[in-house]
Tab-separated table of C-alpha atoms and ligand atoms in Angstrom:
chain	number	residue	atom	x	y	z
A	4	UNK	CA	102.343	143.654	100.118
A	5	UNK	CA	100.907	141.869	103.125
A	6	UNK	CA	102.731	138.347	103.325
A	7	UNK	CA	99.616	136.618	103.588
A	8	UNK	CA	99.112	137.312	99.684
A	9	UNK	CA	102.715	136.956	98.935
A	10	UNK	CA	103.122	133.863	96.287
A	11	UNK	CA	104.884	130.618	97.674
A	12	UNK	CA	106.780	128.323	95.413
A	13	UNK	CA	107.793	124.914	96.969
A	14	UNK	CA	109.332	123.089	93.940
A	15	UNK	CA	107.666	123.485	91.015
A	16	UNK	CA	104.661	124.620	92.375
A	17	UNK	CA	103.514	128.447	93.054
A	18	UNK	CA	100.731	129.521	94.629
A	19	UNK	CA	99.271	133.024	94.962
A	20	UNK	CA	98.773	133.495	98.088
A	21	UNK	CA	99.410	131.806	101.651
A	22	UNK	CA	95.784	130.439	102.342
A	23	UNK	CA	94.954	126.800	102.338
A	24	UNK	CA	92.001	125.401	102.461
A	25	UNK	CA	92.251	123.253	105.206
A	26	UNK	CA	90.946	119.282	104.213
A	27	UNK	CA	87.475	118.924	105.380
A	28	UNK	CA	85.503	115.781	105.025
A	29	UNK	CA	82.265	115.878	103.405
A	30	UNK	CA	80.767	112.007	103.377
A	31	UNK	CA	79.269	112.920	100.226
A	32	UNK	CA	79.760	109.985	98.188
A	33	UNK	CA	78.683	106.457	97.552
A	34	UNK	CA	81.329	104.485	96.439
A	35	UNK	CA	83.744	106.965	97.162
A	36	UNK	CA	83.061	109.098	94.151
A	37	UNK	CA	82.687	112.740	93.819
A	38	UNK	CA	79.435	114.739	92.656
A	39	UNK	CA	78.157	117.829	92.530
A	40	UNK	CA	78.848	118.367	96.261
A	41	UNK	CA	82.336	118.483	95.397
A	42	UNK	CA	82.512	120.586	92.386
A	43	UNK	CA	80.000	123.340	94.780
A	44	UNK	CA	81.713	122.806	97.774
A	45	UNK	CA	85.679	122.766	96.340
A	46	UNK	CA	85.061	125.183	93.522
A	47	UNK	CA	83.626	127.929	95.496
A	48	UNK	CA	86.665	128.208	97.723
A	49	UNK	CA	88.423	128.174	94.665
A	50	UNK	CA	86.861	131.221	93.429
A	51	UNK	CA	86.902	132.417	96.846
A	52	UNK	CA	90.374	133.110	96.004
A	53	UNK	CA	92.432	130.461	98.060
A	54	UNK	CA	96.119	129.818	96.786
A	55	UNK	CA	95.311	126.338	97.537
A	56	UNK	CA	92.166	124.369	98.056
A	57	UNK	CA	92.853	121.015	99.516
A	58	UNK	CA	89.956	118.265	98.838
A	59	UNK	CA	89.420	116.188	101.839
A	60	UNK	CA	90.680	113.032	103.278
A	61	UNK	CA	90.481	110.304	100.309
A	62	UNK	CA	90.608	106.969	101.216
A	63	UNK	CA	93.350	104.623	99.665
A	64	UNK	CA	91.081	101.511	100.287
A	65	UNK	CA	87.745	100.825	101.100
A	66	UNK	CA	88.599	99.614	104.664
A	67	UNK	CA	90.810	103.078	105.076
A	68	UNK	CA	87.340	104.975	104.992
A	69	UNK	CA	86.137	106.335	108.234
A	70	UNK	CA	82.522	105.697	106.573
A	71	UNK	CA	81.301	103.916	103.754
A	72	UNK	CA	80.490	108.005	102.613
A	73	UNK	CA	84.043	108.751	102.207
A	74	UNK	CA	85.341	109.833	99.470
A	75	UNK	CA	88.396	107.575	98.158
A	76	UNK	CA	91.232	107.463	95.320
A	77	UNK	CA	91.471	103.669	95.015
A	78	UNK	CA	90.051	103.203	91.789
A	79	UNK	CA	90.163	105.364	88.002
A	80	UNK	CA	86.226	105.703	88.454
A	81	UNK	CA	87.452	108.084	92.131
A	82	UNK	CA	90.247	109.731	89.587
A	83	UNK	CA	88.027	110.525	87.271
A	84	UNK	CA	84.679	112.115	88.741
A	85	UNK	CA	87.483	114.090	90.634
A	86	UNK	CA	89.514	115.846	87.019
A	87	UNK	CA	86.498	117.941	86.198
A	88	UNK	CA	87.191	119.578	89.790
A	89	UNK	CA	90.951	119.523	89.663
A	90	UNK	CA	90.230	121.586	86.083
A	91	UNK	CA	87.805	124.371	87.189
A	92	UNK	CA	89.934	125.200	90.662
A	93	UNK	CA	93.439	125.039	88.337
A	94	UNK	CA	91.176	127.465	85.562
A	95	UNK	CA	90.313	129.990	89.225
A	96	UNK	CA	94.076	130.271	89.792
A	97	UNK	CA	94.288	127.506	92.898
A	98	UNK	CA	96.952	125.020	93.037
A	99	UNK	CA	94.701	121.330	93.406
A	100	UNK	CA	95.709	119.446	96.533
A	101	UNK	CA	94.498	116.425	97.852
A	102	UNK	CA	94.845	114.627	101.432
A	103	UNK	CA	95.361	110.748	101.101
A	104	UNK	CA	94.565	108.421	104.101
A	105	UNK	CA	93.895	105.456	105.405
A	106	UNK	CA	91.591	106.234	108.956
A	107	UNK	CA	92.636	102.824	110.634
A	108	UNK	CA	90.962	101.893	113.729
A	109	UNK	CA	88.533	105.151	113.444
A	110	UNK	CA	87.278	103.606	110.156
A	111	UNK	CA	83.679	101.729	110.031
A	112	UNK	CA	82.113	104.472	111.386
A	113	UNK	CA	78.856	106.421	110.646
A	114	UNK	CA	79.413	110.245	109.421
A	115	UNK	CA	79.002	112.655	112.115
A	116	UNK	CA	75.688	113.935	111.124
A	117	UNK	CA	73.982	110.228	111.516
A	118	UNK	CA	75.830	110.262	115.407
A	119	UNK	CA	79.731	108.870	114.222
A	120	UNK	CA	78.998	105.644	116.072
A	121	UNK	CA	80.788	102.559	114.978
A	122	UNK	CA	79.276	100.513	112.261
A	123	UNK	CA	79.149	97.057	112.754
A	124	UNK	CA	79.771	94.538	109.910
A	125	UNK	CA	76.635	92.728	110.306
A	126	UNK	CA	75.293	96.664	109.064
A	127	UNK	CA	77.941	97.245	106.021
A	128	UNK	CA	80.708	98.368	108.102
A	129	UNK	CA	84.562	96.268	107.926
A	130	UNK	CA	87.390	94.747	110.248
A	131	UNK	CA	89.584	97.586	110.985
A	132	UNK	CA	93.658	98.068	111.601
A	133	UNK	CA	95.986	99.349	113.384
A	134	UNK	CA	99.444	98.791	115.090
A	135	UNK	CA	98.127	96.330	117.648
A	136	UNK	CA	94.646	95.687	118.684
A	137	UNK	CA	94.255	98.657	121.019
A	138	UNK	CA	90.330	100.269	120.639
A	139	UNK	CA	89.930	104.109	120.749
A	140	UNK	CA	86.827	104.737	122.773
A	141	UNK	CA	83.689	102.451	122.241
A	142	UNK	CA	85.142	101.091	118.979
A	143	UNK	CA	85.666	97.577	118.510
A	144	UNK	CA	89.375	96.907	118.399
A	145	UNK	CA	91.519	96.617	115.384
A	146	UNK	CA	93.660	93.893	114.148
A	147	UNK	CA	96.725	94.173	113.631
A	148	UNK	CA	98.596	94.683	110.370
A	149	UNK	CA	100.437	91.431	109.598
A	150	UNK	CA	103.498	92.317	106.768
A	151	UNK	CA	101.360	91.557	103.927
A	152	UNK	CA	99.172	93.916	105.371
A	153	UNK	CA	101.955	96.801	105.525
A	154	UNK	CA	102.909	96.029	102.315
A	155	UNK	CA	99.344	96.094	100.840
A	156	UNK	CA	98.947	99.816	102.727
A	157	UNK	CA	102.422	100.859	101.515
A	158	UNK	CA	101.148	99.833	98.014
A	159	UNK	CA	97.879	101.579	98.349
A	160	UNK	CA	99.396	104.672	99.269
A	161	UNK	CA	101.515	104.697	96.674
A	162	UNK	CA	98.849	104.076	93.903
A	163	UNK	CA	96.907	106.359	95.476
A	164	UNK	CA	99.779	109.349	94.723
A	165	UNK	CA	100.030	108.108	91.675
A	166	UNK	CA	96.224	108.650	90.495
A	167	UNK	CA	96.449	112.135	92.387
A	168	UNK	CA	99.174	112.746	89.730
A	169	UNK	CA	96.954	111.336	86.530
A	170	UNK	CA	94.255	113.038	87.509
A	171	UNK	CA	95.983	116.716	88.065
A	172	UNK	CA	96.762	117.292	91.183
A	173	UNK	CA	99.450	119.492	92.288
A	174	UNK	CA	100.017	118.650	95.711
A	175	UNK	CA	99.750	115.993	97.817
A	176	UNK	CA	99.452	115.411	101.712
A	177	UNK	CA	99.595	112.235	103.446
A	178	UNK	CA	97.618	111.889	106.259
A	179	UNK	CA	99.956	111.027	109.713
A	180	UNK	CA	97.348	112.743	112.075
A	181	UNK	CA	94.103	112.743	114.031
A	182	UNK	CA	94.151	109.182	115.078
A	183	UNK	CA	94.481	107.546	112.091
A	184	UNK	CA	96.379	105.179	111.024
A	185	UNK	CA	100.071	106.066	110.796
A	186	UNK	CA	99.324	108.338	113.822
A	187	UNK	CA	98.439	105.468	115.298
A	188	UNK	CA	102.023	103.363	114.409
A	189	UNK	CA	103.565	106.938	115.901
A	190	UNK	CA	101.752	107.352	119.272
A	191	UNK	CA	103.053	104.535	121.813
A	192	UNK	CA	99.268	104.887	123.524
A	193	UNK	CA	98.069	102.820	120.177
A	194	UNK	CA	101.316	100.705	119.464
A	195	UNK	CA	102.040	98.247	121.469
A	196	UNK	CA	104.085	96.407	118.858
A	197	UNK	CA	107.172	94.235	119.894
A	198	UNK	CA	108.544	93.913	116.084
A	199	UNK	CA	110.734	96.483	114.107
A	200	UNK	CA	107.515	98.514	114.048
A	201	UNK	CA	106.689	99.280	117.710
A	202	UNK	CA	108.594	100.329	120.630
A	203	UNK	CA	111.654	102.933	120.041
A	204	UNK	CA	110.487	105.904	118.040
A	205	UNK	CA	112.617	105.328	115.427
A	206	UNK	CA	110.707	101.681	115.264
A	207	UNK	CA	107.474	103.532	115.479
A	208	UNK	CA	108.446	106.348	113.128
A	209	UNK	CA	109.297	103.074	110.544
A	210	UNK	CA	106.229	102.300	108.778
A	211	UNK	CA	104.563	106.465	108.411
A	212	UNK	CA	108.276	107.055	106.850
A	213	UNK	CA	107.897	103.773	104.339
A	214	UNK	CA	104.720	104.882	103.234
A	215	UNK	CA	106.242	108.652	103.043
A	216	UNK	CA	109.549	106.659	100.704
A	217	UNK	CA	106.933	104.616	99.203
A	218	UNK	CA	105.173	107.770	98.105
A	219	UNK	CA	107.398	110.079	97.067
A	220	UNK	CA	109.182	107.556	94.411
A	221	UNK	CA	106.056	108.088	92.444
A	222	UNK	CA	104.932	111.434	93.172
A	223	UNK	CA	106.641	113.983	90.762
A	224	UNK	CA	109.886	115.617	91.895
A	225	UNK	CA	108.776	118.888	90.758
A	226	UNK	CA	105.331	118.761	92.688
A	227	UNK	CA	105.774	119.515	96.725
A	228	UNK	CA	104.389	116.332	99.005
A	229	UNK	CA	102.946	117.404	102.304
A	230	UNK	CA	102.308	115.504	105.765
A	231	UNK	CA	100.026	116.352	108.011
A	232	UNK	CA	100.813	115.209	111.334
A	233	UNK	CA	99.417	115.513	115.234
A	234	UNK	CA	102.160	117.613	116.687
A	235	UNK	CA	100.874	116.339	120.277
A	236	UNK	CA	98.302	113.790	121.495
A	237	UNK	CA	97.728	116.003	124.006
A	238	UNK	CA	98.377	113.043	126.944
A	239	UNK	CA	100.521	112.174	129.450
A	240	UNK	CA	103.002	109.225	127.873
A	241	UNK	CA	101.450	109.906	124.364
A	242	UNK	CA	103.331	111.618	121.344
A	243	UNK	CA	104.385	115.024	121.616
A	244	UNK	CA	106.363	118.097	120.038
A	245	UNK	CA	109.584	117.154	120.479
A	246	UNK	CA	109.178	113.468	119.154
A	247	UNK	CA	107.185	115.768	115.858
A	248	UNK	CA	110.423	117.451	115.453
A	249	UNK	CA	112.333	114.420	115.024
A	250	UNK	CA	109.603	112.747	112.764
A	251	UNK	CA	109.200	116.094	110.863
A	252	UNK	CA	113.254	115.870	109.839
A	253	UNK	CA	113.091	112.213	109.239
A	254	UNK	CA	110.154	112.898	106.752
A	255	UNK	CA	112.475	115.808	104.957
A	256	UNK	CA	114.895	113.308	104.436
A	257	UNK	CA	112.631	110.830	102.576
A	258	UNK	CA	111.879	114.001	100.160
A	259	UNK	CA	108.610	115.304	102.263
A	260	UNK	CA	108.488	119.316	101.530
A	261	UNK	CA	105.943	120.706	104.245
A	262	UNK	CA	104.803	119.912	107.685
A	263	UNK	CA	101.096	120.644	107.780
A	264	UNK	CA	100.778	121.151	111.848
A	265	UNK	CA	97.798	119.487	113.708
A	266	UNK	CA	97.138	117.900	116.725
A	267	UNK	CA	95.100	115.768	118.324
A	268	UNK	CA	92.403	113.071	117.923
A	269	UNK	CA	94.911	110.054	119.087
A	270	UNK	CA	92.706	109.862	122.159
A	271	UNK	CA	88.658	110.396	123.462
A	272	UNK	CA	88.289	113.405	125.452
A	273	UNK	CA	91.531	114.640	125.550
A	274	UNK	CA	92.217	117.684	127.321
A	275	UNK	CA	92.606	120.414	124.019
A	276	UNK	CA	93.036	123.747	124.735
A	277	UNK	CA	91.373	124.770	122.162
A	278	UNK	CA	91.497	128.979	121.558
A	279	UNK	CA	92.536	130.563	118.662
A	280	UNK	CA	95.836	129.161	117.321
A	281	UNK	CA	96.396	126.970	119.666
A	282	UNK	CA	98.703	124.551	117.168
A	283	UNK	CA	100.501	127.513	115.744
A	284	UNK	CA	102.917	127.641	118.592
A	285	UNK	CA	103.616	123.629	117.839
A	286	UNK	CA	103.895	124.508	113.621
A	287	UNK	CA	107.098	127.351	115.016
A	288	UNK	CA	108.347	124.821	116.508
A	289	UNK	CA	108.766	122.565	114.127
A	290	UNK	CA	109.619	124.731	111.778
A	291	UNK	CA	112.432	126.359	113.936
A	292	UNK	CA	113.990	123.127	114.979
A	293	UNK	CA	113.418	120.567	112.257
A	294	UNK	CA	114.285	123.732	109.406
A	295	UNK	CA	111.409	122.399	107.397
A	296	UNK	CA	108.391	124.598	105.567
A	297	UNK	CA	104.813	124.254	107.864
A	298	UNK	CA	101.289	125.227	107.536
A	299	UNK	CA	99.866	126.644	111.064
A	300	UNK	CA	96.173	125.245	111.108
A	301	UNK	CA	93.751	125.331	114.105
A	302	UNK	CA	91.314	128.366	114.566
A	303	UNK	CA	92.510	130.817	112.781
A	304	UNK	CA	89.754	133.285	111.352
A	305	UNK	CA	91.054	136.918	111.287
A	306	UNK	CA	93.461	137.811	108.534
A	307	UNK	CA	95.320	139.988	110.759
A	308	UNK	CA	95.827	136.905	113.222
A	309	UNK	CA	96.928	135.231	109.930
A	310	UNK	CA	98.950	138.081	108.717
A	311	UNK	CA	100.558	138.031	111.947
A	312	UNK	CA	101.442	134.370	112.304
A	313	UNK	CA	103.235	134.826	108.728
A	314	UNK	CA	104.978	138.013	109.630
A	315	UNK	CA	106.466	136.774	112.940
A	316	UNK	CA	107.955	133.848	110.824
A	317	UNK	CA	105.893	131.067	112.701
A	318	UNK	CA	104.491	129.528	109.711
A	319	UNK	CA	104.953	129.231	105.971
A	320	UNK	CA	101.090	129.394	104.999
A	321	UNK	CA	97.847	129.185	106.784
A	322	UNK	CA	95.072	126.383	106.179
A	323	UNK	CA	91.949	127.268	107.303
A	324	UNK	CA	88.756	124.812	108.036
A	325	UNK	CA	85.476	125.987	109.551
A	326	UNK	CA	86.268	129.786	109.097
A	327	UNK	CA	85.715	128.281	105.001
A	328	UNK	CA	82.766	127.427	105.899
A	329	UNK	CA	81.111	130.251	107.309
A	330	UNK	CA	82.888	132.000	104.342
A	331	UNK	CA	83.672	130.605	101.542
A	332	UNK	CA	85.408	134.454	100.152
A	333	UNK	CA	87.705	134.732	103.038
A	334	UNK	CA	90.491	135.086	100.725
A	335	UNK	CA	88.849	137.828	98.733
A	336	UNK	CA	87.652	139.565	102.193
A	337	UNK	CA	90.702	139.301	103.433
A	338	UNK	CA	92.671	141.195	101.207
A	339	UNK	CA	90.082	143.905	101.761
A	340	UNK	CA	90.923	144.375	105.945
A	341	UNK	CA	94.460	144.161	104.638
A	342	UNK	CA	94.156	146.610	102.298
A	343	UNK	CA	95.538	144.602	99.171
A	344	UNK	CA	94.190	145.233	95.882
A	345	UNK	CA	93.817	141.638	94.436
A	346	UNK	CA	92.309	140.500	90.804
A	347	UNK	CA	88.576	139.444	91.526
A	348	UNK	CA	87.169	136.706	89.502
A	349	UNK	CA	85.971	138.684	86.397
A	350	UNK	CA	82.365	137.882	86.940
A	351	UNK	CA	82.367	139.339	90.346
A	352	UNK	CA	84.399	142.686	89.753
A	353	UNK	CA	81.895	144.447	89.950
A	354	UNK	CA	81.142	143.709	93.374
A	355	UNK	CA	84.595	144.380	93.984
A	356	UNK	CA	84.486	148.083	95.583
A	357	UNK	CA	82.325	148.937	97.888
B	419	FMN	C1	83.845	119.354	108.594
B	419	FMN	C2	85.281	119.063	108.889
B	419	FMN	C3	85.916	118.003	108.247
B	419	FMN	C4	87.284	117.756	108.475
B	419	FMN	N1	87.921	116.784	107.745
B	419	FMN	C5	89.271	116.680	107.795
B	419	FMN	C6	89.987	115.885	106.880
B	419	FMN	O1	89.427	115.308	105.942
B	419	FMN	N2	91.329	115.792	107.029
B	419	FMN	C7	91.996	116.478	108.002
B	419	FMN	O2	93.215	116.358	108.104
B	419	FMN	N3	91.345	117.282	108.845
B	419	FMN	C8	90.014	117.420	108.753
B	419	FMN	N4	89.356	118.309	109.557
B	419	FMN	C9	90.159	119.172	110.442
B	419	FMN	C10	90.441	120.508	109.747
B	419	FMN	O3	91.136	120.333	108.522
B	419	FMN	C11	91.219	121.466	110.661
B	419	FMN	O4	92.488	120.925	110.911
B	419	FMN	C12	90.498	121.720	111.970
B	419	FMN	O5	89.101	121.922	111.761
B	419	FMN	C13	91.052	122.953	112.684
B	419	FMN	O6	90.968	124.090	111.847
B	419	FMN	P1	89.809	125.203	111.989
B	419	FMN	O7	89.874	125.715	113.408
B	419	FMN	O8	90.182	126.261	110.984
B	419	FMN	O9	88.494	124.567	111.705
B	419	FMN	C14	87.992	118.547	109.387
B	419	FMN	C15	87.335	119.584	110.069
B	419	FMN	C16	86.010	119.856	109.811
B	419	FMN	C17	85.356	121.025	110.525
C-alpha cells in the first residue's frame, strides 16, 4: 500500500488517504455566504477522492475579510449555506475541514482578479488591525488592537469554532500564516508592541496561543484542530524555523494536533525560493524537533514527489493547492501512477480502467 493512501486518524477523526486539499480562497460570496461556487468547487475535490477537502479561509468578522467577497463564519446564515456542502463531501468519503481567520492588516482589499489593491472606506472597504500600526506595502496602516479588541478577536475565534462544529465540520485550522493577523503578532517586522504582547517571543507568541486556548475549549476533544503557520518570513530579522519550532510545541501544549507548514506572505517581495517543495524541508523540521504531526504544502504536484515526502517521514499528509485546480481527480489519478487499486465513486467506475 503506498503511504500516500494509507488512512490517518488524529483523534477521532480518520481519513482515507493523506491528501488535503489545500485552503484556497474563492471571493465568491456576498455577505460572506456560500453558493453554488462552493458546492462545484468543494464537492468536486471531494469526489476527486481527497481524504480531506479543506474550504478556504472564512472570516471570523467582517473586518477579518481580506475582501468584502470573502467568505466568513460569523453568523448562522455563513453556517448554514455551508451544511449542505459539509453533507455531500462527508456522503464522498472526505473528512470536512475548514480554515478560520481573521486577515488583519491585508484585509480591505479587492480580490485578486479586480487587481488586490486596497479598498478604501470611502469605497466599502474598513479600518484594519494589527499588532501596531506597521503597513505592509501600499496599504494604509492598521490600528492597533486595544484589549477589548483582543478580547473581541479571541471571542470571534472562538464562536467561529464553535459554528464549524454545528454545522459539521470535522476539522478545524486556524489561520497563524501568510501575513495575517496572528502572523502578524508573531513576526517582530509587524509588532512593534511594548506590552505583554510584543517584544520577547514568548510575548509575541501570547495572543496566536490565546486564540489557539480560546479555541480549543470549544472545539470537540475528539475532532483534531490544526494551525497553519509561516514557518519563515523569508527576511533578515523576521520570523523563522527555529522560532516555528518553539511556537509549534507551545501550540501542542494548548491541545493543537497538526502543524500545517507554510511560509511566507509577512512581507512584499520577499525573496521565495519557490521550486517544488520548497516548505517541505521547514514541515521535517518541525515535525522532527517540536514531535508534533505536519502537513508539507507548497508545490507539490507529482504523487511520487508526494509518495516520497511521506515515505522519508518528512510529513504526516500532503495539502495540495493549484495542482487541485488544474485537476480536480488528482487523488483518483494518483492512485493510478502508484498503482493502488482504490474504490471510484460508483458513478464513475466505469471510467475506472483504462
Ligand atoms: C487561489 C488560491 C487561494 C488561496 N487561498 C488560501 C487560503 O484561503 N488560505 C491559506 O492558508 N492559503 C491559501 N492559499 C495558499 C495555498 O493553500 C497553498 O498554501 C499555496 O498555494 C502553495 O501550495 P501549491 O503550490 O500546491 O499551490 C491560496 C492559494 C491559491 C492558489
Amino acid at each position: 500500500m503506498a503511504r500516500l493512501f494509507d488512512p490517518w486518524t488524529v483523534r477521532g477523526v480518520t481519513s482515507k488517504n493523506r491528501i488535503c486539499v489545500s485552503p484556497m480562497c474563492q471571493y465568491a460570496t456576498s455577505d460572506g455566504v456560500a453558493g453554488a461556487w462552493h458546492m462545484v468547487h468543494l464537492g468536486s475535490r471531494a469526489v476527486g477522492g481527497a481524504g480531506i477537502v479543506m474550504v478556504e479561509a472564512s472570516a471570523v468578522s467582517p473586518e477579518g475579510r481580506i475582501t468584502p467577497m470573502d467568505l466568513g463564519l460569523w453568523n448562522d446564515v455563513q453556517g448554514e449555506a455551508l451544511s449542505p456542502i459539509v453533507r455531500f463531501m462527508r456522503e464522498q468519503g472526505s473528512v470536512p475541514a475548514i480554515q478560520i481567520a481573521h486577515a488583519g492588516r491585508k484585509a480591505s482589499t479587492a480580490p485578486p482578479f479586480e487587481g488586490g489593491s486596497g479598498v478604501g472606506v470611502e469605497d466599502g472597504g474598513w479600518v484594519t488591525l494589527g499588532p501596531s500600526p506597521v503597513a505592509f506595502g501600499g496599504l494604509p496602516p492598521p490600528r492597533a488592537l486595544d484589549e477589548g479588541d483582543l478580547e473581541r478577536v479571541r471571542t470571534e475565534f472562538r464562536e467561529a469554532a464553535l459554528r464549524a462544529h454545528s454545522y459539521g465540520f470535522r476539522i478545524l485550522e486556524i489561520h497563524m500564516a501568510h501575513g495575517y493577523l496572528l502572523h502578524t503578532f508573531l513576526s517582530p517586522l509587524s509588532n512593534r508592541r511594548e506590552d505583554g504582547y510584543g517584544g520577547t517571543l514568548e510575548n509575541r507568541m501570547r495572543f496566536p496561543l490565546e486564540v489557539a486556548k480560546a479555541v480549543r475549549e470549544v472545539w470537540p476533544e475528539d475532532l483534531p484542530l490544526w494551525v497553519r503557520i509561516s514557518a519563515t518570513d523569508w527576511v533578515e530579522g523576521g520570523w523563522d524555523p527555529n522560532q516555528s519550532v518553539v511556537l509549534a510545541k507551545a501550540l501542542a501544549r494548548e491541545g493543537v494536533d497538526v502543524i500545517d507548514c507554510s511560509s511566507g506572505g509577512l512581507v512584499p517581495h520577499a525573496p521565495i525560493p519557490a521550486a517544488p517543495g520548497y516548505q517541505t524541508a521547514m514541515a521535517s523540521k518541525i515535525r522532527l524537533e517540536g514531535r508534533i504531526p505536519v502537513v508539507a504544502v507548497g508545490m507539490i504536484t507529482d504523487p511520487v514527489q508526494a509518495e516520497h515526502i511521506l515515505v522519508t517521514e518528512q510529513a504526516d499528509a500532503v495539502s495540495l493547492a493549484r495542482e487541485m485546480l488544474r485537476d480536480p481527480y488528482w487523488p483518483l489519478h494518483a492512485a493510478r501512477r502508484l498503482a493502488q487499486d482504490i474504490p471510484w465513486p460508483v458513478r464513475y467506475e466505469r471510467a475506472r480502467k483504462g
